[in-house]
Amino acid sequence: MKSIVASVGTGTPVIVLNGHLDVVPGLPEDFEPHTEDGKLFGRGSYDMLGAVASMMVLMAELAKTAPACNVVLTLVPDEESGGEAGTGHLVKRGFVGDIAICGEPTNLNIAIQAKGILQLIVKVPGVAAHGSRPWLGRNAIFQALESYRTIASLNVFEESTPFFDRPSLNLAKISAGKVFNQVPDSCVMGIDIRYLPGQNPDELLNRIRTSLPDAEIYVHLQGSPVDTPPDNVWVRKLRRYAKTDFFGQDGSADTRFYAEQGVPAVEFGPSGANHHGPDEYVEIRSLFEYKEILKKFISNIKDDEDEI
Ligand SMILES: [Zn+2]
């Protein structure tokens, strides 16, 4: 998979603008964009090709004026499927900076936190028996559901932070049973956990393993949370120009790859609605506002904060 990297200006700070070019699947009509009431409808308009368009226009404008810092635009694939081949790849190869701004749909608010990912495959055993005499066996499907409830009852799932009411726990997949006339002897669940910044995924996994001694548990995917300090100088400056509050995202984005390298990363993008669903749209006005906020932020990057 290919990414595009463009750069204007030199020196520090290095400001990374990050946009993903891939979109989730949609109906054929979702790929025929149209405008209505100041909104641009179409798959990817809000998540996040609108932001990408704003960033590209901004880069063209900055190229004429030479900013007093280095602005690096990275346009990547693969975000919707994990990001390893896009931003993950670029970050590993040193394409980082003093702040990374991912243009995810945030309605011009700034997300400084995101939950971490811990996706587990949990294999629960049962005892097979003839389907006409199920009392002689132990049904693995029931055992699995019981195991899921055990996980859900762990008190780590009741914890909260100022940004999040709770971690996320989703029984995403379940697979068991081969034929009608047999009690299933094995059930496999796919469990998607999004833990809070500050929670320890290794401890969480240990607690789950201890609470389910009979189950086999494998990690399917793990991703770091984002916990960008609100008092970081660049983050604070961006907030002043965006005139908004910070918030936390339940879902994960490419910000996590920067966070893993200790780079302050935020999600900040234009306004709209219905991303990943039907009737996705971005508000056209917000694309211009978005570009202007970024432009002011970059153009005044070396100004004293008191002057803002
Ligand atoms: Zn996105």
Coordinates of N, CA and C in Angstrom, one line a residue, residues 17-21 40 44-45 48-61 73 75 103 270 282 287-288 290-291 294:
L17 N 0.3 16.8 9.7 CA -1.1 16.7 9.4 C -1.3 15.3 8.8
N18 N -2.3 14.6 9.3 CA -2.5 13.2 8.9 C -3.9 13.0 8.4
G19 N -4.0 12.4 7.2 CA -5.4 12.1 6.7 C -5.4 10.7 6.1
H20 N -6.5 9.9 6.4 CA -6.5 8.6 5.7 C -7.5 8.7 4.5
L21 N -7.0 8.0 3.5 CA -7.7 8.1 2.2 C -8.7 6.9 2.0
L40 N -22.1 18.3 1.9 CA -21.6 17.5 0.9 C -21.8 16.0 1.3
G44 N -17.2 8.8 2.9 CA -15.9 9.4 3.2 C -15.9 10.9 3.2
S45 N -17.0 11.5 3.0 CA -17.0 13.0 3.0 C -16.6 13.5 4.4
M48 N -12.7 10.5 6.0 CA -12.3 11.9 6.3 C -11.7 12.6 5.1
L49 N -12.4 12.4 4.0 CA -11.8 13.0 2.8 C -12.1 14.5 2.7
G50 N -13.1 15.0 3.4 CA -13.3 16.4 3.5 C -12.1 17.1 4.2
A51 N -11.7 16.5 5.3 CA -10.5 17.1 6.0 C -9.2 17.0 5.2
V52 N -9.1 15.9 4.4 CA -8.0 15.7 3.5 C -7.9 16.8 2.5
A53 N -9.1 17.1 1.9 CA -9.2 18.2 0.9 C -8.8 19.5 1.5
S54 N -9.2 19.8 2.8 CA -8.8 21.1 3.4 C -7.3 21.1 3.7
M55 N -6.8 20.0 4.1 CA -5.3 19.9 4.4 C -4.5 20.1 3.1
M56 N -5.0 19.6 2.0 CA -4.3 19.7 0.7 C -4.3 21.2 0.2
V57 N -5.5 21.8 0.4 CA -5.6 23.2 0.0 C -4.6 24.1 0.9
L58 N -4.7 23.7 2.2 CA -3.8 24.5 3.1 C -2.3 24.3 2.7
M59 N -1.9 23.1 2.4 CA -0.5 22.9 2.0 C -0.1 23.7 0.8
A60 N -1.1 23.8 -0.2 CA -0.8 24.6 -1.4 C -0.6 26.1 -1.0
E61 N -1.5 26.5 -0.1 CA -1.4 27.9 0.3 C -0.1 28.2 1.1
L73 N 2.5 16.8 5.5 CA 1.2 16.2 5.3 C 1.4 14.7 4.9
L75 N -0.7 11.4 3.8 CA -2.0 10.9 3.4 C -1.8 9.3 3.3
G103 N -7.1 14.3 11.0 CA -8.3 15.0 10.6 C -9.6 14.2 10.7
P270 N -13.4 18.4 10.6 CA -14.6 19.3 10.4 C -15.9 18.7 10.9
V282 N -20.5 16.0 5.2 CA -19.7 17.0 5.8 C -20.3 18.4 5.5
L287 N -15.4 23.0 6.3 CA -14.1 22.6 5.6 C -13.3 23.9 5.5
F288 N -13.9 25.0 5.2 CA -13.1 26.3 5.2 C -12.7 26.7 6.5
Y290 N -12.2 24.9 9.1 CA -11.1 23.9 9.5 C -9.8 24.3 8.9
K291 N -9.8 24.6 7.6 CA -8.5 25.0 7.0 C -8.0 26.3 7.6
L294 N -6.4 25.7 11.1 CA -5.1 25.1 10.9 C -4.1 26.2 10.4

